């Protein structure tokens, strides 16, 4: 990120994340259904029923394809209007912002459709693949940041295109791996199993409410900051969000590794071992989060300076919402 921030500048960096944030506001759909997908696929694996497993995957993928089509149409119509008519974007950056929006939208649709394949990888507990592809994605994004330094014009658009290419490569590997290694991912057919589909949607219902609240707070605040203050403050908040995301993902990776086993134990009827694993993972996650977050909060300014070199204005203050609302961004 320091390389990207230096290449784009604080204003363009903030513009990229606020424009992408308009698309990200719809990501709560995929995020809400993701845990449900993992749960039902893992449950079918625990039952050792190949037919149930195939129906579960096909129904799940069909739901995601429908949501991807609906999201694309809504975002293409309403999102473009909001971007061009309501957001606080400099006139000379409006064309670049539209290109960023379109590539962000395409990446969002691809990421949404591929979620059932990622859920299958996690349900089969192939955590090594998940780890390797996460590392590969980081390396590719680092390569994008390095290449960006040699681009003299339209850096914002080039960055959006390259990030889109990275998304295609990583998600394509997930798709091919699942097709070759998991029988349920082969010979897909559009399927709606009412029992599985309704259970999945019902199970994910409360997740949708929670995810909608979280994404509205995070990305909605990005839009409000842009409308009233501009892209500089968006850059500061995007950095703060990335730090928060790293800390959150650190703990979520632990849950990601334990959830499939918990579901399989439940499907097998081993309640005692299931609850033991639930309590152990919860305690471990809490201690890990405390171990990492407390030093980060205390020494945030030093960490940002070491990481970024030149820290955009207001970045440290964005840790607390009340402080960010009181900033004078003029």
Short mmCIF file of N, CA, C and O in Angstrom, two decimals, residues 84-215:
data_model
loop_
_atom_site.label_atom_id
_atom_site.label_comp_id
_atom_site.label_asym_id
_atom_site.label_seq_id
_atom_site.Cartn_x
_atom_site.Cartn_y
_atom_site.Cartn_z
N UNK A 84 -21.91 9.85 -10.97
CA UNK A 84 -21.74 11.02 -11.82
C UNK A 84 -22.53 12.24 -11.37
O UNK A 84 -22.15 13.37 -11.70
N UNK A 85 -23.59 12.03 -10.61
CA UNK A 85 -24.47 13.15 -10.28
C UNK A 85 -24.43 13.56 -8.81
O UNK A 85 -24.83 14.68 -8.48
N UNK A 86 -23.98 12.69 -7.91
CA UNK A 86 -24.08 12.99 -6.50
C UNK A 86 -22.73 13.06 -5.77
O UNK A 86 -22.60 13.81 -4.80
N UNK A 87 -21.74 12.31 -6.22
CA UNK A 87 -20.49 12.23 -5.48
C UNK A 87 -19.60 13.44 -5.75
O UNK A 87 -19.68 14.09 -6.79
N UNK A 88 -18.74 13.72 -4.78
CA UNK A 88 -17.84 14.88 -4.83
C UNK A 88 -16.52 14.46 -5.50
O UNK A 88 -15.56 14.10 -4.83
N UNK A 89 -16.51 14.49 -6.83
CA UNK A 89 -15.35 14.06 -7.61
C UNK A 89 -14.93 15.19 -8.53
O UNK A 89 -15.77 15.77 -9.24
N UNK A 90 -13.64 15.56 -8.55
CA UNK A 90 -13.19 16.62 -9.46
C UNK A 90 -13.54 16.29 -10.91
O UNK A 90 -13.48 15.14 -11.34
N UNK A 91 -13.91 17.31 -11.66
CA UNK A 91 -14.35 17.12 -13.04
C UNK A 91 -13.32 16.41 -13.90
O UNK A 91 -13.65 15.54 -14.73
N UNK A 92 -12.05 16.75 -13.70
CA UNK A 92 -10.99 16.15 -14.52
C UNK A 92 -10.74 14.68 -14.16
O UNK A 92 -10.02 13.99 -14.87
N UNK A 93 -11.33 14.22 -13.04
CA UNK A 93 -11.15 12.82 -12.61
C UNK A 93 -12.40 11.98 -12.87
O UNK A 93 -12.40 10.79 -12.55
N UNK A 94 -13.43 12.58 -13.43
CA UNK A 94 -14.71 11.88 -13.56
C UNK A 94 -14.62 10.70 -14.53
O UNK A 94 -15.18 9.63 -14.28
N UNK A 95 -13.93 10.87 -15.65
CA UNK A 95 -13.78 9.77 -16.61
C UNK A 95 -13.01 8.61 -15.98
O UNK A 95 -13.43 7.43 -16.11
N UNK A 96 -11.92 8.91 -15.29
CA UNK A 96 -11.15 7.87 -14.60
C UNK A 96 -12.00 7.18 -13.54
O UNK A 96 -11.93 5.94 -13.38
N UNK A 97 -12.81 7.95 -12.82
CA UNK A 97 -13.67 7.37 -11.79
C UNK A 97 -14.67 6.38 -12.38
O UNK A 97 -14.95 5.33 -11.79
N UNK A 98 -15.18 6.69 -13.57
CA UNK A 98 -16.12 5.78 -14.23
C UNK A 98 -15.45 4.48 -14.66
O UNK A 98 -16.03 3.40 -14.55
N UNK A 99 -14.21 4.59 -15.16
CA UNK A 99 -13.47 3.37 -15.50
C UNK A 99 -13.20 2.53 -14.25
O UNK A 99 -13.36 1.29 -14.27
N UNK A 100 -12.81 3.17 -13.17
CA UNK A 100 -12.58 2.46 -11.91
C UNK A 100 -13.85 1.76 -11.46
O UNK A 100 -13.83 0.60 -11.02
N UNK A 101 -14.97 2.46 -11.59
CA UNK A 101 -16.26 1.89 -11.17
C UNK A 101 -16.59 0.63 -11.98
O UNK A 101 -17.01 -0.39 -11.42
N UNK A 102 -16.41 0.70 -13.28
CA UNK A 102 -16.77 -0.44 -14.13
C UNK A 102 -15.90 -1.67 -13.84
O UNK A 102 -16.42 -2.79 -13.76
N UNK A 103 -14.61 -1.46 -13.68
CA UNK A 103 -13.74 -2.60 -13.39
C UNK A 103 -13.96 -3.12 -11.97
O UNK A 103 -13.85 -4.33 -11.73
N UNK A 104 -14.29 -2.25 -11.04
CA UNK A 104 -14.64 -2.68 -9.68
C UNK A 104 -15.92 -3.51 -9.71
O UNK A 104 -16.03 -4.52 -8.99
N UNK A 105 -16.87 -3.10 -10.54
CA UNK A 105 -18.13 -3.84 -10.66
C UNK A 105 -17.91 -5.23 -11.26
O UNK A 105 -18.47 -6.22 -10.77
N UNK A 106 -17.08 -5.31 -12.30
CA UNK A 106 -16.79 -6.62 -12.91
C UNK A 106 -16.08 -7.53 -11.93
O UNK A 106 -16.39 -8.73 -11.83
N UNK A 107 -15.11 -6.98 -11.18
CA UNK A 107 -14.40 -7.78 -10.18
C UNK A 107 -15.35 -8.26 -9.10
O UNK A 107 -15.27 -9.40 -8.63
N UNK A 108 -16.30 -7.41 -8.71
CA UNK A 108 -17.29 -7.77 -7.69
C UNK A 108 -18.15 -8.94 -8.16
O UNK A 108 -18.40 -9.89 -7.40
N UNK A 109 -18.61 -8.90 -9.41
CA UNK A 109 -19.45 -9.97 -9.94
C UNK A 109 -18.69 -11.29 -9.98
O UNK A 109 -19.22 -12.34 -9.60
N UNK A 110 -17.43 -11.24 -10.43
CA UNK A 110 -16.61 -12.46 -10.48
C UNK A 110 -16.40 -13.02 -9.08
O UNK A 110 -16.54 -14.23 -8.84
N UNK A 111 -16.06 -12.15 -8.13
CA UNK A 111 -15.84 -12.59 -6.76
C UNK A 111 -17.10 -13.18 -6.15
O UNK A 111 -17.04 -14.13 -5.35
N UNK A 112 -18.26 -12.64 -6.51
CA UNK A 112 -19.52 -13.13 -5.98
C UNK A 112 -19.82 -14.53 -6.48
O UNK A 112 -20.20 -15.43 -5.70
N UNK A 113 -19.65 -14.76 -7.78
CA UNK A 113 -19.96 -16.07 -8.36
C UNK A 113 -19.01 -17.16 -7.86
O UNK A 113 -19.40 -18.33 -7.74
N UNK A 114 -17.78 -16.79 -7.55
CA UNK A 114 -16.78 -17.79 -7.17
C UNK A 114 -16.88 -18.18 -5.69
O UNK A 114 -16.22 -19.14 -5.25
N UNK A 115 -17.69 -17.48 -4.90
CA UNK A 115 -17.79 -17.76 -3.46
C UNK A 115 -18.16 -19.22 -3.16
O UNK A 115 -17.57 -19.83 -2.26
N UNK A 116 -19.12 -19.86 -3.88
CA UNK A 116 -19.40 -21.27 -3.60
C UNK A 116 -18.18 -22.18 -3.79
O UNK A 116 -18.03 -23.18 -3.07
N UNK A 117 -17.31 -21.85 -4.73
CA UNK A 117 -16.10 -22.65 -4.93
C UNK A 117 -15.13 -22.48 -3.75
O UNK A 117 -14.55 -23.46 -3.27
N UNK A 118 -14.99 -21.24 -3.28
CA UNK A 118 -14.14 -21.01 -2.11
C UNK A 118 -14.73 -21.70 -0.88
O UNK A 118 -14.00 -22.29 -0.07
N UNK A 119 -16.07 -21.65 -0.75
CA UNK A 119 -16.74 -22.32 0.37
C UNK A 119 -16.49 -23.83 0.32
O UNK A 119 -16.32 -24.47 1.36
N UNK A 120 -16.44 -24.38 -0.89
CA UNK A 120 -16.17 -25.81 -1.04
C UNK A 120 -14.75 -26.15 -0.61
O UNK A 120 -14.51 -27.16 0.07
N UNK A 121 -13.80 -25.31 -1.00
CA UNK A 121 -12.41 -25.52 -0.58
C UNK A 121 -12.29 -25.51 0.94
O UNK A 121 -11.64 -26.38 1.55
N UNK A 122 -12.95 -24.56 1.58
CA UNK A 122 -12.88 -24.45 3.04
C UNK A 122 -13.62 -25.62 3.70
O UNK A 122 -13.15 -26.18 4.70
N UNK A 123 -14.77 -26.01 3.14
CA UNK A 123 -15.53 -27.13 3.71
C UNK A 123 -14.74 -28.43 3.64
O UNK A 123 -14.83 -29.28 4.54
N UNK A 124 -13.94 -28.59 2.58
CA UNK A 124 -13.08 -29.77 2.46
C UNK A 124 -11.79 -29.63 3.29
O UNK A 124 -10.94 -30.52 3.26
N UNK A 125 -11.66 -28.48 3.96
CA UNK A 125 -10.51 -28.18 4.83
C UNK A 125 -9.18 -28.20 4.07
O UNK A 125 -8.15 -28.64 4.60
N UNK A 126 -9.20 -27.69 2.84
CA UNK A 126 -7.97 -27.53 2.06
C UNK A 126 -7.37 -26.15 2.38
O UNK A 126 -7.29 -25.27 1.51
N UNK A 127 -7.00 -25.96 3.63
CA UNK A 127 -6.54 -24.65 4.07
C UNK A 127 -5.20 -24.26 3.45
O UNK A 127 -4.88 -23.08 3.34
N UNK A 128 -4.42 -25.25 3.05
CA UNK A 128 -3.13 -24.95 2.41
C UNK A 128 -3.36 -24.21 1.10
O UNK A 128 -2.65 -23.24 0.79
N UNK A 129 -4.36 -24.64 0.31
CA UNK A 129 -4.67 -23.95 -0.94
C UNK A 129 -5.11 -22.52 -0.66
O UNK A 129 -4.67 -21.58 -1.33
N UNK A 130 -5.97 -22.36 0.33
CA UNK A 130 -6.46 -21.03 0.69
C UNK A 130 -5.29 -20.13 1.08
O UNK A 130 -5.22 -18.97 0.69
N UNK A 131 -4.35 -20.69 1.85
CA UNK A 131 -3.19 -19.91 2.29
C UNK A 131 -2.28 -19.56 1.10
O UNK A 131 -1.83 -18.41 0.97
N UNK A 132 -2.02 -20.53 0.23
CA UNK A 132 -1.15 -20.29 -0.92
C UNK A 132 -1.74 -19.23 -1.86
O UNK A 132 -1.01 -18.35 -2.35
N UNK A 133 -3.05 -19.30 -2.08
CA UNK A 133 -3.67 -18.33 -2.98
C UNK A 133 -3.74 -16.94 -2.34
O UNK A 133 -3.66 -15.93 -3.04
N UNK A 134 -3.87 -16.89 -1.03
CA UNK A 134 -3.83 -15.60 -0.35
C UNK A 134 -2.45 -14.97 -0.50
O UNK A 134 -2.32 -13.76 -0.73
N UNK A 135 -1.41 -15.80 -0.37
CA UNK A 135 -0.04 -15.31 -0.55
C UNK A 135 0.18 -14.87 -2.00
O UNK A 135 0.77 -13.82 -2.26
N UNK A 136 -0.33 -15.69 -2.94
CA UNK A 136 -0.19 -15.34 -4.37
C UNK A 136 -0.88 -14.01 -4.66
O UNK A 136 -0.33 -13.17 -5.39
N UNK A 137 -2.06 -13.81 -4.10
CA UNK A 137 -2.79 -12.56 -4.33
C UNK A 137 -2.00 -11.37 -3.81
O UNK A 137 -1.93 -10.32 -4.46
N UNK A 138 -1.39 -11.53 -2.63
CA UNK A 138 -0.58 -10.44 -2.07
C UNK A 138 0.63 -10.14 -2.96
O UNK A 138 0.98 -8.97 -3.19
N UNK A 139 1.28 -11.21 -3.47
CA UNK A 139 2.44 -11.02 -4.34
C UNK A 139 2.04 -10.32 -5.64
O UNK A 139 2.73 -9.40 -6.11
N UNK A 140 0.92 -10.73 -6.22
CA UNK A 140 0.45 -10.12 -7.45
C UNK A 140 0.10 -8.64 -7.24
O UNK A 140 0.41 -7.79 -8.09
N UNK A 141 -0.52 -8.33 -6.11
CA UNK A 141 -0.86 -6.93 -5.83
C UNK A 141 0.39 -6.11 -5.58
O UNK A 141 0.44 -4.92 -5.93
N UNK A 142 1.41 -6.73 -4.99
CA UNK A 142 2.68 -6.04 -4.84
C UNK A 142 3.29 -5.76 -6.21
O UNK A 142 3.83 -4.68 -6.45
N UNK A 143 3.20 -6.75 -7.12
CA UNK A 143 3.68 -6.54 -8.48
C UNK A 143 2.94 -5.42 -9.18
O UNK A 143 3.55 -4.61 -9.89
N UNK A 144 1.62 -5.33 -8.95
CA UNK A 144 0.83 -4.24 -9.52
C UNK A 144 1.33 -2.90 -9.01
O UNK A 144 1.47 -1.93 -9.77
N UNK A 145 1.61 -2.84 -7.71
CA UNK A 145 2.09 -1.59 -7.10
C UNK A 145 3.44 -1.18 -7.69
O UNK A 145 3.69 0.01 -7.93
N UNK A 146 4.32 -2.16 -7.93
CA UNK A 146 5.63 -1.86 -8.50
C UNK A 146 5.50 -1.37 -9.94
O UNK A 146 6.13 -0.39 -10.36
N UNK A 147 4.64 -2.08 -10.73
CA UNK A 147 4.43 -1.68 -12.13
C UNK A 147 3.84 -0.28 -12.20
O UNK A 147 4.18 0.51 -13.10
N UNK A 148 3.01 0.06 -11.25
CA UNK A 148 2.33 1.36 -11.24
C UNK A 148 3.32 2.52 -11.20
O UNK A 148 3.04 3.61 -11.72
N UNK A 149 4.49 2.29 -10.61
CA UNK A 149 5.48 3.36 -10.52
C UNK A 149 6.04 3.75 -11.89
O UNK A 149 6.55 4.86 -12.05
N UNK A 150 5.92 2.85 -12.86
CA UNK A 150 6.47 3.12 -14.19
C UNK A 150 5.41 3.62 -15.17
O UNK A 150 5.70 3.85 -16.34
N UNK A 151 4.18 3.75 -14.70
CA UNK A 151 3.10 4.28 -15.53
C UNK A 151 3.06 5.79 -15.35
O UNK A 151 2.94 6.29 -14.23
N UNK A 152 3.13 6.52 -16.45
CA UNK A 152 3.21 7.97 -16.38
C UNK A 152 1.85 8.65 -16.53
O UNK A 152 1.66 9.77 -16.05
N UNK A 153 0.90 7.99 -17.18
CA UNK A 153 -0.42 8.58 -17.39
C UNK A 153 -1.52 7.60 -17.01
O UNK A 153 -1.32 6.38 -17.07
N UNK A 154 -2.66 8.17 -16.64
CA UNK A 154 -3.85 7.36 -16.30
C UNK A 154 -3.54 6.27 -15.28
O UNK A 154 -3.97 5.12 -15.42
N UNK A 155 -2.78 6.62 -14.26
CA UNK A 155 -2.39 5.62 -13.26
C UNK A 155 -3.58 5.01 -12.55
O UNK A 155 -3.59 3.81 -12.26
N UNK A 156 -4.59 5.82 -12.28
CA UNK A 156 -5.77 5.34 -11.56
C UNK A 156 -6.50 4.27 -12.36
O UNK A 156 -6.89 3.22 -11.82
N UNK A 157 -6.66 4.51 -13.65
CA UNK A 157 -7.35 3.54 -14.52
C UNK A 157 -6.52 2.27 -14.66
O UNK A 157 -7.05 1.15 -14.59
N UNK A 158 -5.22 2.42 -14.87
CA UNK A 158 -4.34 1.26 -15.01
C UNK A 158 -4.36 0.42 -13.75
O UNK A 158 -4.41 -0.82 -13.80
N UNK A 159 -4.36 1.08 -12.60
CA UNK A 159 -4.41 0.35 -11.32
C UNK A 159 -5.70 -0.46 -11.21
O UNK A 159 -5.66 -1.63 -10.80
N UNK A 160 -6.84 0.14 -11.58
CA UNK A 160 -8.12 -0.57 -11.52
C UNK A 160 -8.12 -1.78 -12.45
O UNK A 160 -8.62 -2.86 -12.10
N UNK A 161 -7.55 -1.63 -13.65
CA UNK A 161 -7.49 -2.74 -14.61
C UNK A 161 -6.61 -3.87 -14.07
O UNK A 161 -6.99 -5.06 -14.14
N UNK A 162 -5.45 -3.53 -13.54
CA UNK A 162 -4.54 -4.57 -13.05
C UNK A 162 -5.12 -5.30 -11.84
O UNK A 162 -4.95 -6.52 -11.71
N UNK A 163 -5.81 -4.59 -10.95
CA UNK A 163 -6.45 -5.24 -9.81
C UNK A 163 -7.55 -6.19 -10.29
O UNK A 163 -7.74 -7.28 -9.74
N UNK A 164 -8.25 -5.80 -11.35
CA UNK A 164 -9.26 -6.66 -11.94
C UNK A 164 -8.63 -7.94 -12.51
O UNK A 164 -9.16 -9.04 -12.35
N UNK A 165 -7.48 -7.79 -13.17
CA UNK A 165 -6.78 -8.95 -13.73
C UNK A 165 -6.33 -9.90 -12.60
O UNK A 165 -6.44 -11.13 -12.72
N UNK A 166 -5.85 -9.34 -11.51
CA UNK A 166 -5.45 -10.16 -10.35
C UNK A 166 -6.64 -10.96 -9.84
O UNK A 166 -6.53 -12.16 -9.53
N UNK A 167 -7.81 -10.32 -9.76
CA UNK A 167 -9.01 -11.00 -9.29
C UNK A 167 -9.36 -12.17 -10.20
O UNK A 167 -9.70 -13.27 -9.74
N UNK A 168 -9.26 -11.96 -11.52
CA UNK A 168 -9.57 -13.03 -12.47
C UNK A 168 -8.61 -14.21 -12.29
O UNK A 168 -9.02 -15.38 -12.28
N UNK A 169 -7.32 -13.92 -12.15
CA UNK A 169 -6.32 -14.99 -12.01
C UNK A 169 -6.56 -15.81 -10.75
O UNK A 169 -6.58 -17.05 -10.79
N UNK A 170 -6.74 -15.14 -9.62
CA UNK A 170 -6.90 -15.85 -8.34
C UNK A 170 -8.20 -16.65 -8.33
O UNK A 170 -8.21 -17.84 -7.97
N UNK A 171 -9.29 -16.02 -8.73
CA UNK A 171 -10.57 -16.72 -8.72
C UNK A 171 -10.60 -17.83 -9.76
O UNK A 171 -11.26 -18.86 -9.56
N UNK A 172 -9.88 -17.64 -10.87
CA UNK A 172 -9.79 -18.69 -11.88
C UNK A 172 -9.10 -19.94 -11.35
O UNK A 172 -9.49 -21.07 -11.68
N UNK A 173 -8.09 -19.75 -10.51
CA UNK A 173 -7.41 -20.90 -9.90
C UNK A 173 -8.35 -21.66 -8.98
O UNK A 173 -8.38 -22.89 -8.97
N UNK A 174 -9.14 -20.92 -8.18
CA UNK A 174 -10.13 -21.57 -7.32
C UNK A 174 -11.09 -22.42 -8.17
O UNK A 174 -11.39 -23.58 -7.84
N UNK A 175 -11.56 -21.83 -9.26
CA UNK A 175 -12.52 -22.52 -10.12
C UNK A 175 -11.93 -23.81 -10.70
O UNK A 175 -12.54 -24.88 -10.63
N UNK A 176 -10.73 -23.71 -11.26
CA UNK A 176 -10.10 -24.88 -11.89
C UNK A 176 -9.76 -25.95 -10.85
O UNK A 176 -9.94 -27.15 -11.11
N UNK A 177 -9.27 -25.54 -9.69
CA UNK A 177 -8.93 -26.51 -8.65
C UNK A 177 -10.16 -27.30 -8.22
O UNK A 177 -10.12 -28.53 -8.09
N UNK A 178 -11.26 -26.61 -8.02
CA UNK A 178 -12.49 -27.28 -7.59
C UNK A 178 -13.02 -28.21 -8.67
O UNK A 178 -13.50 -29.31 -8.37
N UNK A 179 -12.93 -27.78 -9.91
CA UNK A 179 -13.40 -28.63 -11.01
C UNK A 179 -12.62 -29.93 -11.11
O UNK A 179 -13.18 -30.99 -11.41
N UNK A 180 -11.32 -29.88 -10.83
CA UNK A 180 -10.47 -31.07 -10.96
C UNK A 180 -10.49 -31.95 -9.71
O UNK A 180 -10.29 -33.16 -9.82
N UNK A 181 -10.74 -31.38 -8.53
CA UNK A 181 -10.56 -32.12 -7.28
C UNK A 181 -11.85 -32.50 -6.56
O UNK A 181 -11.85 -33.43 -5.75
N UNK A 182 -12.95 -31.79 -6.83
CA UNK A 182 -14.18 -32.05 -6.09
C UNK A 182 -15.29 -32.42 -7.06
O UNK A 182 -15.63 -31.66 -7.97
N UNK A 183 -15.88 -33.59 -6.84
CA UNK A 183 -16.87 -34.11 -7.77
C UNK A 183 -18.12 -33.23 -7.82
O UNK A 183 -18.77 -33.13 -8.88
N UNK A 184 -18.47 -32.58 -6.70
CA UNK A 184 -19.68 -31.76 -6.69
C UNK A 184 -19.57 -30.51 -7.55
O UNK A 184 -20.58 -29.89 -7.90
N UNK A 185 -18.32 -30.13 -7.89
CA UNK A 185 -18.11 -28.91 -8.69
C UNK A 185 -18.08 -29.17 -10.18
O UNK A 185 -17.92 -28.25 -10.97
N UNK A 186 -18.23 -30.43 -10.57
CA UNK A 186 -18.21 -30.78 -11.99
C UNK A 186 -19.63 -30.85 -12.54
O UNK A 186 -20.59 -31.09 -11.82
N UNK A 187 -19.73 -30.62 -13.85
CA UNK A 187 -21.01 -30.76 -14.55
C UNK A 187 -22.12 -29.95 -13.87
O UNK A 187 -23.21 -30.47 -13.57
N UNK A 188 -21.83 -28.67 -13.64
CA UNK A 188 -22.84 -27.82 -12.99
C UNK A 188 -24.08 -27.67 -13.86
O UNK A 188 -23.99 -27.55 -15.08
N UNK A 189 -25.23 -27.67 -13.23
CA UNK A 189 -26.49 -27.38 -13.91
C UNK A 189 -27.31 -26.45 -13.04
O UNK A 189 -27.29 -26.55 -11.80
N UNK A 190 -28.00 -25.53 -13.68
CA UNK A 190 -28.85 -24.58 -12.97
C UNK A 190 -29.92 -25.35 -12.22
O UNK A 190 -30.72 -26.06 -12.82
N UNK A 191 -29.92 -25.23 -10.89
CA UNK A 191 -30.79 -26.07 -10.07
C UNK A 191 -31.36 -25.25 -8.92
O UNK A 191 -30.65 -24.43 -8.32
N UNK A 192 -32.64 -25.48 -8.63
CA UNK A 192 -33.25 -24.92 -7.44
C UNK A 192 -33.90 -26.04 -6.65
O UNK A 192 -34.96 -26.55 -7.00
N UNK A 193 -33.24 -26.47 -5.59
CA UNK A 193 -33.81 -27.41 -4.65
C UNK A 193 -34.47 -26.58 -3.56
O UNK A 193 -33.79 -25.91 -2.79
N UNK A 194 -35.79 -26.60 -3.53
CA UNK A 194 -36.53 -25.69 -2.63
C UNK A 194 -36.16 -25.90 -1.17
O UNK A 194 -36.02 -24.93 -0.42
N UNK A 195 -35.95 -27.14 -0.76
CA UNK A 195 -35.63 -27.41 0.65
C UNK A 195 -34.26 -26.84 1.01
O UNK A 195 -34.12 -26.09 1.98
N UNK A 196 -33.25 -27.16 0.20
CA UNK A 196 -31.90 -26.67 0.47
C UNK A 196 -31.84 -25.16 0.29
O UNK A 196 -31.26 -24.44 1.12
N UNK A 197 -32.45 -24.65 -0.79
CA UNK A 197 -32.41 -23.22 -1.07
C UNK A 197 -33.05 -22.39 0.03
O UNK A 197 -32.48 -21.39 0.48
N UNK A 198 -34.24 -22.80 0.48
CA UNK A 198 -34.93 -22.04 1.52
C UNK A 198 -34.19 -22.13 2.86
O UNK A 198 -34.13 -21.15 3.61
N UNK A 199 -33.64 -23.30 3.16
CA UNK A 199 -32.86 -23.43 4.40
C UNK A 199 -31.64 -22.54 4.37
O UNK A 199 -31.29 -21.90 5.37
N UNK A 200 -30.96 -22.49 3.21
CA UNK A 200 -29.78 -21.65 3.07
C UNK A 200 -30.13 -20.17 3.22
O UNK A 200 -29.46 -19.43 3.95
N UNK A 201 -31.20 -19.74 2.56
CA UNK A 201 -31.60 -18.34 2.63
C UNK A 201 -32.10 -17.97 4.02
O UNK A 201 -31.83 -16.87 4.52
N UNK A 202 -32.82 -18.89 4.66
CA UNK A 202 -33.30 -18.64 6.02
C UNK A 202 -32.15 -18.56 7.00
O UNK A 202 -32.09 -17.66 7.86
N UNK A 203 -31.22 -19.51 6.87
CA UNK A 203 -30.05 -19.52 7.76
C UNK A 203 -29.24 -18.24 7.61
O UNK A 203 -28.72 -17.69 8.58
N UNK A 204 -29.16 -17.75 6.38
CA UNK A 204 -28.36 -16.55 6.10
C UNK A 204 -29.10 -15.25 6.38
O UNK A 204 -28.52 -14.17 6.27
N UNK A 205 -30.39 -15.36 6.71
CA UNK A 205 -31.20 -14.16 6.88
C UNK A 205 -30.66 -13.19 7.92
O UNK A 205 -30.53 -11.98 7.68
N UNK A 206 -30.32 -13.72 9.10
CA UNK A 206 -29.79 -12.84 10.15
C UNK A 206 -28.42 -12.31 9.79
O UNK A 206 -28.06 -11.19 10.16
N UNK A 207 -27.65 -13.11 9.06
CA UNK A 207 -26.35 -12.63 8.60
C UNK A 207 -26.51 -11.45 7.64
O UNK A 207 -25.69 -10.52 7.64
N UNK A 208 -27.57 -11.51 6.82
CA UNK A 208 -27.83 -10.42 5.88
C UNK A 208 -28.08 -9.12 6.63
O UNK A 208 -27.56 -8.06 6.29
N UNK A 209 -28.88 -9.19 7.71
CA UNK A 209 -29.19 -8.00 8.51
C UNK A 209 -27.92 -7.43 9.12
O UNK A 209 -27.65 -6.23 9.04
N UNK A 210 -27.12 -8.31 9.75
CA UNK A 210 -25.88 -7.85 10.37
C UNK A 210 -24.88 -7.30 9.37
O UNK A 210 -24.28 -6.24 9.59
N UNK A 211 -24.74 -8.00 8.24
CA UNK A 211 -23.79 -7.56 7.22
C UNK A 211 -24.23 -6.25 6.59
O UNK A 211 -23.40 -5.39 6.28
N UNK A 212 -25.54 -6.09 6.39
CA UNK A 212 -26.06 -4.85 5.83
C UNK A 212 -25.76 -3.67 6.75
O UNK A 212 -25.38 -2.59 6.30
N UNK A 213 -25.91 -3.90 8.06
CA UNK A 213 -25.62 -2.84 9.03
C UNK A 213 -24.14 -2.47 9.00
O UNK A 213 -23.78 -1.28 9.00
N UNK A 214 -23.27 -3.48 8.95
CA UNK A 214 -21.82 -3.23 8.96
C UNK A 214 -21.37 -2.52 7.69
O UNK A 214 -20.64 -1.53 7.74
N UNK A 215 -21.83 -3.01 6.53
CA UNK A 215 -21.39 -2.42 5.26
C UNK A 215 -21.97 -1.02 5.09
O UNK A 215 -21.35 -0.14 4.50
#
